[in-house]
C-alpha cells in the first residue's frame, strides 16, 4: 500500500497559518491530546476564519469544574517556552520524539 510521510511541527497547532494555512492534514488534536493527558489541562480550540484550526488556550483545572488559563495563543505569537507549566513542556517534548520543539512561529 502506498504511504505518504508528512512532516509537521508542534508549533503549527498554535499558528493561524499552520498546517499549510489549514489546507493540509491537521494534527492539532494530537497536540491537544498530549497536553490534556499531561495533567489537569484542557485545550480550547479556535478556527481562524479560512485559516488553520488550532489551540487558542491551555487551561488548568484548579478545582473540580473550575478552570484557569495558563497560556493563551493569538495565532501569530507564542508565549515564552518557560512560561508553560513543566508537565505541558514535558508532553510537547515527548510528542516531539524527545527533542525540544523549535517553539517559534
PDB file of N, CA, C and O in Angstrom, residues 46-95:
ATOM      1  N   UNK A  46      -9.659  26.947  18.366  1.00  0.00           N
ATOM      2  CA  UNK A  46     -10.056  28.135  17.615  1.00  0.00           C
ATOM      3  C   UNK A  46      -9.989  27.827  16.124  1.00  0.00           C
ATOM      4  O   UNK A  46      -9.072  27.136  15.675  1.00  0.00           O
ATOM      5  N   UNK A  47     -10.938  28.327  15.383  1.00  0.00           N
ATOM      6  CA  UNK A  47     -10.866  28.295  13.919  1.00  0.00           C
ATOM      7  C   UNK A  47     -10.638  29.734  13.488  1.00  0.00           C
ATOM      8  O   UNK A  47     -11.446  30.612  13.782  1.00  0.00           O
ATOM      9  N   UNK A  48      -9.499  29.975  12.841  1.00  0.00           N
ATOM     10  CA  UNK A  48      -9.149  31.326  12.409  1.00  0.00           C
ATOM     11  C   UNK A  48      -9.696  31.572  10.999  1.00  0.00           C
ATOM     12  O   UNK A  48      -8.957  31.529  10.012  1.00  0.00           O
ATOM     13  N   UNK A  49     -10.992  31.803  10.897  1.00  0.00           N
ATOM     14  CA  UNK A  49     -11.618  32.090   9.606  1.00  0.00           C
ATOM     15  C   UNK A  49     -11.347  30.983   8.601  1.00  0.00           C
ATOM     16  O   UNK A  49     -11.600  29.818   8.859  1.00  0.00           O
ATOM     17  N   UNK A  50     -10.801  31.355   7.459  1.00  0.00           N
ATOM     18  CA  UNK A  50     -10.481  30.378   6.421  1.00  0.00           C
ATOM     19  C   UNK A  50      -9.120  29.737   6.655  1.00  0.00           C
ATOM     20  O   UNK A  50      -8.656  28.959   5.826  1.00  0.00           O
ATOM     21  N   UNK A  51      -8.499  30.089   7.751  1.00  0.00           N
ATOM     22  CA  UNK A  51      -7.152  29.594   8.032  1.00  0.00           C
ATOM     23  C   UNK A  51      -7.207  28.340   8.898  1.00  0.00           C
ATOM     24  O   UNK A  51      -8.195  27.630   8.929  1.00  0.00           O
ATOM     25  N   UNK A  52      -6.160  28.096   9.629  1.00  0.00           N
ATOM     26  CA  UNK A  52      -5.956  26.893  10.418  1.00  0.00           C
ATOM     27  C   UNK A  52      -6.927  26.760  11.588  1.00  0.00           C
ATOM     28  O   UNK A  52      -7.437  27.748  12.114  1.00  0.00           O
ATOM     29  N   UNK A  53      -7.147  25.529  11.984  1.00  0.00           N
ATOM     30  CA  UNK A  53      -7.833  25.167  13.227  1.00  0.00           C
ATOM     31  C   UNK A  53      -6.721  24.884  14.223  1.00  0.00           C
ATOM     32  O   UNK A  53      -5.824  24.088  13.937  1.00  0.00           O
ATOM     33  N   UNK A  54      -6.716  25.594  15.373  1.00  0.00           N
ATOM     34  CA  UNK A  54      -5.607  25.420  16.304  1.00  0.00           C
ATOM     35  C   UNK A  54      -6.000  25.622  17.749  1.00  0.00           C
ATOM     36  O   UNK A  54      -7.165  25.850  18.086  1.00  0.00           O
ATOM     37  N   UNK A  55      -4.996  25.563  18.598  1.00  0.00           N
ATOM     38  CA  UNK A  55      -5.181  25.716  20.040  1.00  0.00           C
ATOM     39  C   UNK A  55      -5.135  27.200  20.387  1.00  0.00           C
ATOM     40  O   UNK A  55      -4.163  27.885  20.084  1.00  0.00           O
ATOM     41  N   UNK A  56      -6.203  27.677  21.009  1.00  0.00           N
ATOM     42  CA  UNK A  56      -6.322  29.080  21.406  1.00  0.00           C
ATOM     43  C   UNK A  56      -5.817  29.307  22.829  1.00  0.00           C
ATOM     44  O   UNK A  56      -5.285  30.369  23.141  1.00  0.00           O
ATOM     45  N   UNK A  57      -5.986  28.302  23.696  1.00  0.00           N
ATOM     46  CA  UNK A  57      -5.581  28.458  25.096  1.00  0.00           C
ATOM     47  C   UNK A  57      -5.424  27.091  25.748  1.00  0.00           C
ATOM     48  O   UNK A  57      -6.020  26.110  25.310  1.00  0.00           O
ATOM     49  N   UNK A  58      -4.606  27.074  26.780  1.00  0.00           N
ATOM     50  CA  UNK A  58      -4.479  25.904  27.654  1.00  0.00           C
ATOM     51  C   UNK A  58      -4.959  26.348  29.021  1.00  0.00           C
ATOM     52  O   UNK A  58      -4.494  27.361  29.558  1.00  0.00           O
ATOM     53  N   UNK A  59      -5.914  25.615  29.571  1.00  0.00           N
ATOM     54  CA  UNK A  59      -6.445  25.896  30.902  1.00  0.00           C
ATOM     55  C   UNK A  59      -6.035  24.781  31.852  1.00  0.00           C
ATOM     56  O   UNK A  59      -5.869  23.634  31.434  1.00  0.00           O
ATOM     57  N   UNK A  60      -5.919  25.136  33.131  1.00  0.00           N
ATOM     58  CA  UNK A  60      -5.616  24.159  34.173  1.00  0.00           C
ATOM     59  C   UNK A  60      -6.797  24.100  35.137  1.00  0.00           C
ATOM     60  O   UNK A  60      -7.348  25.140  35.517  1.00  0.00           O
ATOM     61  N   UNK A  61      -7.180  22.890  35.512  1.00  0.00           N
ATOM     62  CA  UNK A  61      -8.280  22.742  36.465  1.00  0.00           C
ATOM     63  C   UNK A  61      -7.751  23.057  37.857  1.00  0.00           C
ATOM     64  O   UNK A  61      -6.841  22.385  38.354  1.00  0.00           O
ATOM     65  N   UNK A  62      -8.318  24.078  38.493  1.00  0.00           N
ATOM     66  CA  UNK A  62      -7.853  24.492  39.826  1.00  0.00           C
ATOM     67  C   UNK A  62      -8.756  23.955  40.934  1.00  0.00           C
ATOM     68  O   UNK A  62      -8.352  23.908  42.094  1.00  0.00           O
ATOM     69  N   UNK A  63      -9.966  23.560  40.574  1.00  0.00           N
ATOM     70  CA  UNK A  63     -10.918  22.897  41.465  1.00  0.00           C
ATOM     71  C   UNK A  63     -11.871  22.150  40.542  1.00  0.00           C
ATOM     72  O   UNK A  63     -11.947  22.469  39.354  1.00  0.00           O
ATOM     73  N   UNK A  64     -12.591  21.166  41.043  1.00  0.00           N
ATOM     74  CA  UNK A  64     -13.493  20.423  40.163  1.00  0.00           C
ATOM     75  C   UNK A  64     -14.426  21.355  39.380  1.00  0.00           C
ATOM     76  O   UNK A  64     -15.177  22.131  39.965  1.00  0.00           O
ATOM     77  N   UNK A  65     -14.294  21.309  38.062  1.00  0.00           N
ATOM     78  CA  UNK A  65     -15.124  22.130  37.192  1.00  0.00           C
ATOM     79  C   UNK A  65     -14.701  23.588  37.083  1.00  0.00           C
ATOM     80  O   UNK A  65     -15.353  24.363  36.393  1.00  0.00           O
ATOM     81  N   UNK A  66     -13.625  23.976  37.752  1.00  0.00           N
ATOM     82  CA  UNK A  66     -13.120  25.359  37.710  1.00  0.00           C
ATOM     83  C   UNK A  66     -11.797  25.400  36.976  1.00  0.00           C
ATOM     84  O   UNK A  66     -10.865  24.696  37.347  1.00  0.00           O
ATOM     85  N   UNK A  67     -11.727  26.232  35.934  1.00  0.00           N
ATOM     86  CA  UNK A  67     -10.551  26.277  35.072  1.00  0.00           C
ATOM     87  C   UNK A  67      -9.937  27.671  35.070  1.00  0.00           C
ATOM     88  O   UNK A  67     -10.651  28.668  35.128  1.00  0.00           O
ATOM     89  N   UNK A  68      -8.624  27.718  34.984  1.00  0.00           N
ATOM     90  CA  UNK A  68      -7.896  28.983  34.889  1.00  0.00           C
ATOM     91  C   UNK A  68      -6.921  28.889  33.719  1.00  0.00           C
ATOM     92  O   UNK A  68      -6.261  27.859  33.540  1.00  0.00           O
ATOM     93  N   UNK A  69      -6.828  29.941  32.901  1.00  0.00           N
ATOM     94  CA  UNK A  69      -5.892  29.885  31.768  1.00  0.00           C
ATOM     95  C   UNK A  69      -4.445  29.885  32.244  1.00  0.00           C
ATOM     96  O   UNK A  69      -4.095  30.601  33.183  1.00  0.00           O
ATOM     97  N   UNK A  70      -3.622  29.056  31.610  1.00  0.00           N
ATOM     98  CA  UNK A  70      -2.182  29.052  31.895  1.00  0.00           C
ATOM     99  C   UNK A  70      -1.387  29.540  30.693  1.00  0.00           C
ATOM    100  O   UNK A  70      -0.241  29.954  30.835  1.00  0.00           O
ATOM    101  N   UNK A  71      -1.993  29.517  29.503  1.00  0.00           N
ATOM    102  CA  UNK A  71      -1.341  30.032  28.294  1.00  0.00           C
ATOM    103  C   UNK A  71      -2.421  30.352  27.273  1.00  0.00           C
ATOM    104  O   UNK A  71      -3.386  29.609  27.135  1.00  0.00           O
ATOM    105  N   UNK A  72      -2.242  31.475  26.588  1.00  0.00           N
ATOM    106  CA  UNK A  72      -3.165  31.857  25.528  1.00  0.00           C
ATOM    107  C   UNK A  72      -2.366  32.116  24.261  1.00  0.00           C
ATOM    108  O   UNK A  72      -1.223  32.572  24.323  1.00  0.00           O
ATOM    109  N   UNK A  73      -2.983  31.815  23.121  1.00  0.00           N
ATOM    110  CA  UNK A  73      -2.308  31.900  21.834  1.00  0.00           C
ATOM    111  C   UNK A  73      -3.180  32.715  20.885  1.00  0.00           C
ATOM    112  O   UNK A  73      -4.370  32.448  20.785  1.00  0.00           O
ATOM    113  N   UNK A  74      -2.578  33.675  20.191  1.00  0.00           N
ATOM    114  CA  UNK A  74      -3.344  34.509  19.267  1.00  0.00           C
ATOM    115  C   UNK A  74      -3.170  34.085  17.815  1.00  0.00           C
ATOM    116  O   UNK A  74      -3.692  34.719  16.910  1.00  0.00           O
ATOM    117  N   UNK A  75      -2.430  33.021  17.591  1.00  0.00           N
ATOM    118  CA  UNK A  75      -2.228  32.523  16.239  1.00  0.00           C
ATOM    119  C   UNK A  75      -1.019  33.091  15.539  1.00  0.00           C
ATOM    120  O   UNK A  75      -0.634  32.609  14.485  1.00  0.00           O
ATOM    121  N   UNK A  76      -0.416  34.138  16.123  1.00  0.00           N
ATOM    122  CA  UNK A  76       0.755  34.730  15.473  1.00  0.00           C
ATOM    123  C   UNK A  76       1.970  34.815  16.384  1.00  0.00           C
ATOM    124  O   UNK A  76       3.074  35.026  15.900  1.00  0.00           O
ATOM    125  N   UNK A  77       1.783  34.657  17.689  1.00  0.00           N
ATOM    126  CA  UNK A  77       2.901  34.668  18.641  1.00  0.00           C
ATOM    127  C   UNK A  77       2.699  33.579  19.679  1.00  0.00           C
ATOM    128  O   UNK A  77       1.578  33.235  20.014  1.00  0.00           O
ATOM    129  N   UNK A  78       3.804  33.071  20.185  1.00  0.00           N
ATOM    130  CA  UNK A  78       3.766  32.079  21.249  1.00  0.00           C
ATOM    131  C   UNK A  78       4.249  32.717  22.546  1.00  0.00           C
ATOM    132  O   UNK A  78       5.156  33.547  22.515  1.00  0.00           O
ATOM    133  N   UNK A  79       3.675  32.316  23.687  1.00  0.00           N
ATOM    134  CA  UNK A  79       4.252  32.772  24.950  1.00  0.00           C
ATOM    135  C   UNK A  79       5.621  32.116  25.122  1.00  0.00           C
ATOM    136  O   UNK A  79       5.958  31.164  24.413  1.00  0.00           O
ATOM    137  N   UNK A  80       6.409  32.605  26.034  1.00  0.00           N
ATOM    138  CA  UNK A  80       7.735  32.011  26.225  1.00  0.00           C
ATOM    139  C   UNK A  80       7.588  30.545  26.637  1.00  0.00           C
ATOM    140  O   UNK A  80       6.640  30.160  27.327  1.00  0.00           O
ATOM    141  N   UNK A  81       8.523  29.738  26.174  1.00  0.00           N
ATOM    142  CA  UNK A  81       8.548  28.307  26.491  1.00  0.00           C
ATOM    143  C   UNK A  81       8.557  28.111  28.002  1.00  0.00           C
ATOM    144  O   UNK A  81       7.859  27.261  28.536  1.00  0.00           O
ATOM    145  N   UNK A  82       9.342  28.923  28.703  1.00  0.00           N
ATOM    146  CA  UNK A  82       9.483  28.787  30.151  1.00  0.00           C
ATOM    147  C   UNK A  82       8.196  29.119  30.898  1.00  0.00           C
ATOM    148  O   UNK A  82       8.022  28.706  32.037  1.00  0.00           O
ATOM    149  N   UNK A  83       7.278  29.867  30.273  1.00  0.00           N
ATOM    150  CA  UNK A  83       6.032  30.221  30.955  1.00  0.00           C
ATOM    151  C   UNK A  83       5.021  29.078  30.964  1.00  0.00           C
ATOM    152  O   UNK A  83       4.053  29.114  31.717  1.00  0.00           O
ATOM    153  N   UNK A  84       5.249  28.057  30.141  1.00  0.00           N
ATOM    154  CA  UNK A  84       4.344  26.903  30.133  1.00  0.00           C
ATOM    155  C   UNK A  84       4.628  26.023  31.346  1.00  0.00           C
ATOM    156  O   UNK A  84       5.783  25.856  31.749  1.00  0.00           O
ATOM    157  N   UNK A  85       3.592  25.428  31.930  1.00  0.00           N
ATOM    158  CA  UNK A  85       3.820  24.507  33.048  1.00  0.00           C
ATOM    159  C   UNK A  85       4.730  23.347  32.618  1.00  0.00           C
ATOM    160  O   UNK A  85       4.667  22.882  31.471  1.00  0.00           O
ATOM    161  N   UNK A  86       5.558  22.892  33.527  1.00  0.00           N
ATOM    162  CA  UNK A  86       6.516  21.830  33.214  1.00  0.00           C
ATOM    163  C   UNK A  86       5.847  20.583  32.637  1.00  0.00           C
ATOM    164  O   UNK A  86       6.359  20.013  31.670  1.00  0.00           O
ATOM    165  N   UNK A  87       4.696  20.128  33.164  1.00  0.00           N
ATOM    166  CA  UNK A  87       4.070  18.949  32.557  1.00  0.00           C
ATOM    167  C   UNK A  87       3.670  19.168  31.089  1.00  0.00           C
ATOM    168  O   UNK A  87       3.741  18.239  30.285  1.00  0.00           O
ATOM    169  N   UNK A  88       3.278  20.378  30.740  1.00  0.00           N
ATOM    170  CA  UNK A  88       2.935  20.681  29.345  1.00  0.00           C
ATOM    171  C   UNK A  88       4.195  20.630  28.490  1.00  0.00           C
ATOM    172  O   UNK A  88       4.215  20.025  27.418  1.00  0.00           O
ATOM    173  N   UNK A  89       5.269  21.252  28.966  1.00  0.00           N
ATOM    174  CA  UNK A  89       6.532  21.207  28.222  1.00  0.00           C
ATOM    175  C   UNK A  89       7.003  19.771  28.043  1.00  0.00           C
ATOM    176  O   UNK A  89       7.427  19.378  26.958  1.00  0.00           O
ATOM    177  N   UNK A  90       6.919  18.966  29.109  1.00  0.00           N
ATOM    178  CA  UNK A  90       7.343  17.564  29.029  1.00  0.00           C
ATOM    179  C   UNK A  90       6.512  16.808  27.990  1.00  0.00           C
ATOM    180  O   UNK A  90       7.048  15.997  27.231  1.00  0.00           O
ATOM    181  N   UNK A  91       5.203  17.066  27.954  1.00  0.00           N
ATOM    182  CA  UNK A  91       4.332  16.389  26.990  1.00  0.00           C
ATOM    183  C   UNK A  91       4.686  16.779  25.556  1.00  0.00           C
ATOM    184  O   UNK A  91       4.705  15.931  24.659  1.00  0.00           O
ATOM    185  N   UNK A  92       5.002  18.049  25.336  1.00  0.00           N
ATOM    186  CA  UNK A  92       5.357  18.501  23.987  1.00  0.00           C
ATOM    187  C   UNK A  92       6.714  17.951  23.559  1.00  0.00           C
ATOM    188  O   UNK A  92       6.899  17.585  22.397  1.00  0.00           O
ATOM    189  N   UNK A  93       7.651  17.849  24.496  1.00  0.00           N
ATOM    190  CA  UNK A  93       8.956  17.249  24.179  1.00  0.00           C
ATOM    191  C   UNK A  93       8.774  15.773  23.837  1.00  0.00           C
ATOM    192  O   UNK A  93       9.337  15.275  22.861  1.00  0.00           O
ATOM    193  N   UNK A  94       7.965  15.059  24.619  1.00  0.00           N
ATOM    194  CA  UNK A  94       7.727  13.635  24.351  1.00  0.00           C
ATOM    195  C   UNK A  94       7.058  13.452  22.982  1.00  0.00           C
ATOM    196  O   UNK A  94       7.423  12.550  22.229  1.00  0.00           O
ATOM    197  N   UNK A  95       6.100  14.307  22.664  1.00  0.00           N
ATOM    198  CA  UNK A  95       5.425  14.233  21.370  1.00  0.00           C
ATOM    199  C   UNK A  95       6.403  14.523  20.227  1.00  0.00           C
ATOM    200  O   UNK A  95       6.244  14.016  19.124  1.00  0.00           O
TER     201      UNK A  95
END
